[in-house]
Coordinates of C-alpha atoms and ligand atoms in Angstrom, one line a residue:
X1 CA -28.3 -23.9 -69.2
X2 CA -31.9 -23.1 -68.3
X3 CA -32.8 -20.1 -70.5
X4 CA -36.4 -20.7 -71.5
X5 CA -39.2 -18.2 -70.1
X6 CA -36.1 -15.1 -70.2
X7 CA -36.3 -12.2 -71.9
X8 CA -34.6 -12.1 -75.4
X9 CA -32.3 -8.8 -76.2
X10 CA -33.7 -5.9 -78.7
X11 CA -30.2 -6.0 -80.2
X12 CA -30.6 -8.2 -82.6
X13 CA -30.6 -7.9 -86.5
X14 CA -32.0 -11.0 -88.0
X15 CA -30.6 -11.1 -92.0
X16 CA -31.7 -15.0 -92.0
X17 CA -34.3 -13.8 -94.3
X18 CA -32.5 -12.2 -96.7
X19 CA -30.8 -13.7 -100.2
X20 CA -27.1 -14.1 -99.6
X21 CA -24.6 -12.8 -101.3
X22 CA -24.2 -13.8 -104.7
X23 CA -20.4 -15.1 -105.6
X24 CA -18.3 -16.9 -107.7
X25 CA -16.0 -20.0 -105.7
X26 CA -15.6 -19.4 -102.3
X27 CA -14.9 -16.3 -99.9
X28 CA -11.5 -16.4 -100.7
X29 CA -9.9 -13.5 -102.5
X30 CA -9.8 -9.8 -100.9
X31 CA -13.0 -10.7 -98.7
X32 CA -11.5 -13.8 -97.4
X33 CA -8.4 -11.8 -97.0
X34 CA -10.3 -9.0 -95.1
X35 CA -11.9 -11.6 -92.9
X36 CA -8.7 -12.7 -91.6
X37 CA -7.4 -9.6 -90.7
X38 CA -10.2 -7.2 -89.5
X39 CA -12.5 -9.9 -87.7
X40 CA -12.0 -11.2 -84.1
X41 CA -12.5 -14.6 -84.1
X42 CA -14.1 -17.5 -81.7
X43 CA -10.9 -18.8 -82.4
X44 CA -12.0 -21.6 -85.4
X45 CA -9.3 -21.8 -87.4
X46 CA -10.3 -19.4 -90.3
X47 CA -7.2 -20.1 -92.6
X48 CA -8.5 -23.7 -93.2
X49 CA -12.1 -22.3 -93.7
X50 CA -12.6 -19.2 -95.2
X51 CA -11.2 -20.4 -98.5
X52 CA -14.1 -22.4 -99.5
X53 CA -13.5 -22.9 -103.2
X54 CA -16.5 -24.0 -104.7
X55 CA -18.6 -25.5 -101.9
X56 CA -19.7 -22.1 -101.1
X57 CA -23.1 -21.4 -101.7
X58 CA -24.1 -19.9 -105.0
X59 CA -27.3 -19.1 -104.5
X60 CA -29.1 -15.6 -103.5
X61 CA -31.9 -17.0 -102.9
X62 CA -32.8 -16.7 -98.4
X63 CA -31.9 -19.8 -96.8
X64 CA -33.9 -21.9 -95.2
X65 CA -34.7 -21.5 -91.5
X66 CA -35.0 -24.7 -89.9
X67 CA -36.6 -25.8 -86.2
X68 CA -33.3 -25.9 -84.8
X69 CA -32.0 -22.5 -86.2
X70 CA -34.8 -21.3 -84.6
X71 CA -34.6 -22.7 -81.7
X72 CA -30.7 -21.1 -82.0
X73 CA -31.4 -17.6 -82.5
X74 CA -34.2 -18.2 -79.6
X75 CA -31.1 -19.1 -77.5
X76 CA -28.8 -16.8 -79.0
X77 CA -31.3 -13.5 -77.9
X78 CA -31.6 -14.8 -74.5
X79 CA -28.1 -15.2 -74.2
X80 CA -27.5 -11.7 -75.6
X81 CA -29.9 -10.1 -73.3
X82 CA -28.3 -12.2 -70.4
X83 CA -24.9 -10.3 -71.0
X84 CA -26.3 -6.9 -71.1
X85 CA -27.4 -7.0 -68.1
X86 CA -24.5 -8.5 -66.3
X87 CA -21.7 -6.1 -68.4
X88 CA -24.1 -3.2 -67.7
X89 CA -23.6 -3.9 -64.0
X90 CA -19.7 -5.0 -63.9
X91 CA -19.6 -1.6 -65.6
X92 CA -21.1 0.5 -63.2
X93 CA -19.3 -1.7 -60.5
X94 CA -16.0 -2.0 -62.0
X95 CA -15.3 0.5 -64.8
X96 CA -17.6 3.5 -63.8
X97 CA -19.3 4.1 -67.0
X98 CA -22.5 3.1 -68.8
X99 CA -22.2 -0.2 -70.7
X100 CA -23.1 0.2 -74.6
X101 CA -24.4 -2.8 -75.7
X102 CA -23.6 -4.4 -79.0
X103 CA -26.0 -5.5 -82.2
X104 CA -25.7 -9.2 -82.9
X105 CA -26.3 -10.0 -86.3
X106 CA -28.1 -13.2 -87.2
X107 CA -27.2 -14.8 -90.6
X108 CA -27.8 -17.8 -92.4
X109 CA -25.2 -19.1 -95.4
X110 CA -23.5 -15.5 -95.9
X111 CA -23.4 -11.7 -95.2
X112 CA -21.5 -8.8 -95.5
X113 CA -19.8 -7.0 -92.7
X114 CA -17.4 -3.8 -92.5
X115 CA -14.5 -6.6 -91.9
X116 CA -15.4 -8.5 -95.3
X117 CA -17.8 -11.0 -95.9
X118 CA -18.8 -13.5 -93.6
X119 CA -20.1 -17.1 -94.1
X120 CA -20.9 -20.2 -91.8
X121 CA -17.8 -21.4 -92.0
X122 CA -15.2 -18.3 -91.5
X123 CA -16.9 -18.8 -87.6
X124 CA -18.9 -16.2 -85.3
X125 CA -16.5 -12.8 -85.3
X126 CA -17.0 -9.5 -83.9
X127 CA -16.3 -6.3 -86.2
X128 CA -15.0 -3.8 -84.1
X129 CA -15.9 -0.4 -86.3
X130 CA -19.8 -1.3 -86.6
X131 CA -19.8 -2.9 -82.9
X132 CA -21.3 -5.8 -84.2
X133 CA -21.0 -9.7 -83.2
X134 CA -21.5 -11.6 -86.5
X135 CA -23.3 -15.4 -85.7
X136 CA -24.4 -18.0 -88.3
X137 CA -27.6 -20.2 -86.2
X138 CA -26.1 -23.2 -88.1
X139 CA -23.1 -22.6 -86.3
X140 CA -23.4 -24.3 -83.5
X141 CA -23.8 -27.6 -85.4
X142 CA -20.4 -26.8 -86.8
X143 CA -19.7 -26.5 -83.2
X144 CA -21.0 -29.8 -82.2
X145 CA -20.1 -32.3 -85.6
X146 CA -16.8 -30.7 -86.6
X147 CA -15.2 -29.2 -83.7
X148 CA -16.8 -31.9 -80.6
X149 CA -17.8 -29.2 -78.6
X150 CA -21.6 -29.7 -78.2
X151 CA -24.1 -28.6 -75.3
X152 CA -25.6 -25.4 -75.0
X153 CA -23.2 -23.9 -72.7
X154 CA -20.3 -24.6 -75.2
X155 CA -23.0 -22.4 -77.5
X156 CA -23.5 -19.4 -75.1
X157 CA -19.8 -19.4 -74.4
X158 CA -19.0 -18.7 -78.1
X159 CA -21.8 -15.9 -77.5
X160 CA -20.1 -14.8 -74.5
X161 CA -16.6 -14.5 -76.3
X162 CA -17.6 -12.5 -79.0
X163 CA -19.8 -10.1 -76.5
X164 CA -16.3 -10.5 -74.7
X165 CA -14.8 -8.6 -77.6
X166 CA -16.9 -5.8 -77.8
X167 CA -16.7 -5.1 -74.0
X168 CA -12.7 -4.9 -74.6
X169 CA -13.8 -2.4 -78.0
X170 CA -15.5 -0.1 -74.9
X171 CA -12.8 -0.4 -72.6
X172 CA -10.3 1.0 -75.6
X173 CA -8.6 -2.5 -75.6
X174 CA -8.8 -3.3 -78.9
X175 CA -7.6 0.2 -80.3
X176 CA -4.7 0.3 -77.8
X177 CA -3.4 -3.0 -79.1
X178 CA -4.5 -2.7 -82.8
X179 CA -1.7 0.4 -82.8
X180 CA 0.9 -2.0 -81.0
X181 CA -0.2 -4.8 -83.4
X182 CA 0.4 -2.0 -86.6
X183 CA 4.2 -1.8 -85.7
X184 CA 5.2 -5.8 -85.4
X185 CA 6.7 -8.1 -86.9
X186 CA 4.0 -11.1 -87.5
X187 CA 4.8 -13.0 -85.1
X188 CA 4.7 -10.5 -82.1
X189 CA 1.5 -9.4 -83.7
X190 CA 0.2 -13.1 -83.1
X191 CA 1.5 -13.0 -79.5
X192 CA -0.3 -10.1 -79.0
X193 CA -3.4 -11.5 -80.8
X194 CA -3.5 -14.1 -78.0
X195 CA -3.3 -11.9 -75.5
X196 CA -6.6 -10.4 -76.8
X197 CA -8.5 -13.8 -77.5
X198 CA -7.5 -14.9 -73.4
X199 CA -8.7 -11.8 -72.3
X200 CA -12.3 -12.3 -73.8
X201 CA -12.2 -15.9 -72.5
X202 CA -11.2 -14.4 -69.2
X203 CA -14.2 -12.0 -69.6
X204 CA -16.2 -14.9 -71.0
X205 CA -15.8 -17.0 -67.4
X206 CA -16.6 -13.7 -66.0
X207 CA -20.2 -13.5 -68.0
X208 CA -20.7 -17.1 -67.0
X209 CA -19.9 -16.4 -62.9
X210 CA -22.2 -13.4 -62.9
X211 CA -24.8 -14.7 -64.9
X212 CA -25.0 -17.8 -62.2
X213 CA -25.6 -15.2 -59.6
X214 CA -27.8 -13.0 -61.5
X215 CA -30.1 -16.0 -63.0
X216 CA -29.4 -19.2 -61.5
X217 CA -29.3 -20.3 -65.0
X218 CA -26.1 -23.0 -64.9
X219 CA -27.0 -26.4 -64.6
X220 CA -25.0 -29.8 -64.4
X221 CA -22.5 -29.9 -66.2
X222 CA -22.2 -26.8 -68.1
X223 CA -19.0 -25.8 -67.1
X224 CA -17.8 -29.1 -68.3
X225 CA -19.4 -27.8 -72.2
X226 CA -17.5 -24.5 -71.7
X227 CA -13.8 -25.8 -70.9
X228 CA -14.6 -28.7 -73.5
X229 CA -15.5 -25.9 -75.8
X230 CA -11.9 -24.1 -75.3
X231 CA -10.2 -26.9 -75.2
X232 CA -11.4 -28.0 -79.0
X233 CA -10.8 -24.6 -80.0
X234 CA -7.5 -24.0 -78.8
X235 CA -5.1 -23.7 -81.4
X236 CA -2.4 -26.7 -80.8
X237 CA -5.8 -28.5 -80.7
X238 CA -7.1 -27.1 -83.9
X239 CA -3.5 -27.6 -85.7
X240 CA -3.5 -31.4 -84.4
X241 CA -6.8 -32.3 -85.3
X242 CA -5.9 -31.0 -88.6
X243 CA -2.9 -33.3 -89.4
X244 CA -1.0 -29.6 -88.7
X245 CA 2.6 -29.9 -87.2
X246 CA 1.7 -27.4 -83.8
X247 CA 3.8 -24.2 -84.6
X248 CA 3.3 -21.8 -81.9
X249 CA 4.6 -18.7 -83.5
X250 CA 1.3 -19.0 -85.5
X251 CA -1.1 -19.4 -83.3
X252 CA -3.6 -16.5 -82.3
X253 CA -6.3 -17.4 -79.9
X254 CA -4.3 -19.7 -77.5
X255 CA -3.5 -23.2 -76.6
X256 CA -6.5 -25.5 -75.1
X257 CA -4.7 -25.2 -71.6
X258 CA -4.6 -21.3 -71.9
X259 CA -8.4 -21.0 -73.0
X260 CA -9.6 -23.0 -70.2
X261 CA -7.2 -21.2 -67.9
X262 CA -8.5 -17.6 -68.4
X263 CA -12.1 -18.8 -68.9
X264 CA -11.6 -20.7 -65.6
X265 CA -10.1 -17.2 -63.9
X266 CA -12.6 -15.1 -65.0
X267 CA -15.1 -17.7 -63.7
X268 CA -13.5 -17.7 -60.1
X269 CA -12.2 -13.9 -59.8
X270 CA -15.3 -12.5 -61.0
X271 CA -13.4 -9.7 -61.7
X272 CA -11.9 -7.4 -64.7
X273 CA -8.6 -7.0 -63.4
X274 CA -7.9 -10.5 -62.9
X275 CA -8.0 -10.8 -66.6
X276 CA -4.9 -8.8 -67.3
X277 CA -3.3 -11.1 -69.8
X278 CA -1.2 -8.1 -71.0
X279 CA 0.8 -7.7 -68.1
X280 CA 1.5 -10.9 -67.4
X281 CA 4.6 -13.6 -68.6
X282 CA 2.8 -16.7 -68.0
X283 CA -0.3 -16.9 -70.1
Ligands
ZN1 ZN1 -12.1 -14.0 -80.3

């Protein structure tokens, strides 16, 4: 993706600097707990992850910023700006109101969040009450090493998705369904959870069409990063790759084929209401 020489967004609150939290074992517990339930995920699979035990780090001391996180949250700004200026156009376009963008928070090794606490490896999430994306820089080596979804397109995708979810929060998606989600059983809530995560990847191939046209900025082979990217994170994938037996009624973000199906439609439509995934019986 060529994004050097762009302008970075203003909506950006940098807590790399800060001491993390302090805490004893993991972020399991009520946190963890809180994580799981109030966060929308990139679609890592938080139940292997946010139970750390005592990996976690202990330490309240800031961590330390390296080149590459740098170079990250470099990438991560410009990629923010990028999508403010193509949702606050698809909004005028499309919807007919103003777009209000979301704050992006930057963290390294832990924070807290109105959805619990958040640590490199619960995964980027977006917290719906503060209108916040939450994004550890070291992330996106998780991204790369652990999951096998490296490039930097892979890395604004993740970006894009969680943006993805806070364009849904304006549109009154997410309060609609949280209601729905209130009244069922687990399992339909889960369904329903899917439904959500494919509509931000729908919205995600969206971002990525319109940013082509807006900025010129795909290059070879990033389209490739992004499908690869939904395919690693799609949740047979995720289950597999974990030595899981694949149990559908528990996944909540989608199969691999489903990710790169809506990202792929959003890509080619262009358009919000081709990303209905809730009026629809083949996801
Ligand atoms: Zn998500």
């Amino acid at each position: 993706m060529k994004w050097q020489g762009r302008r970075g967004s203003s909506n950006i609150e940098d807590r790399r600097r800060r001491g993390g939290v302090r805490r004893a074992g993991g972020i399991g517990g009520i946190a963890g707990v809180l994580v799981l339930l109030a966060g929308l995920y990139f679609g890592v699979d938080t139940s292997e992850f946010v139970d750390l035990g005592g990996t976690g780090v202990q330490s309240s001391s800031p961590a330390e910023i390296t080149p590459a996180d740098e170079r990250a949250a470099q990438f991560v700004s410009v990629t923010l700006a990028d999508t403010e200026e193509v949702w606050a156009d698809i909004f005028v376009r499309q919807v007919g109101q103003p777009y209000d963008a979301p704050t992006l928070v930057l963290f390294k090794g832990e924070t807290r969040s109105a959805c619990g606490g958040a640590s490199a490896a619960t995964g980027p999430f977006y917290c719906p009450p503060e209108r916040k994306a939450y994004l550890d820089t070291a992330f996106f080596t998780t991204l790369e090493d652990r999951l096998g979804a490296g490039g930097d397109f892979a890395a604004a995708y993740v970006v894009a998705h969680e943006v993805a979810h806070h364009v849904q929060n304006e549109l009154g998606i997410l309060d609609q369904v949280n209601q729905l989600r209130a009244q069922m059983s687990e399992t339909d809530s889960n369904a329903m959870s899917v439904r959500v995560e494919l509509q931000a990847d729908c919205f995600s191939g969206i971002w990525a069409r319109r940013a082509q046209q807006k900025f010129g900025s795909l290059e070879e082979g990033d389209i490739a990063e992004a499908m690869n990217a939904a395919a690693q994170i799609g949740d047979d994938m995720i289950q597999r790759n974990a030595g899981q037996r694949v149990q559908p009624h528990t996944f909540t973000h989608g199969t691999s084929a489903q990710r790169q199906r809506w990202f792929r439609r959003g890509l080619e439509s262009g358009n919000l209401t081709a990303c209905d995934t809730f009026s629809t019986n083949r996801l």
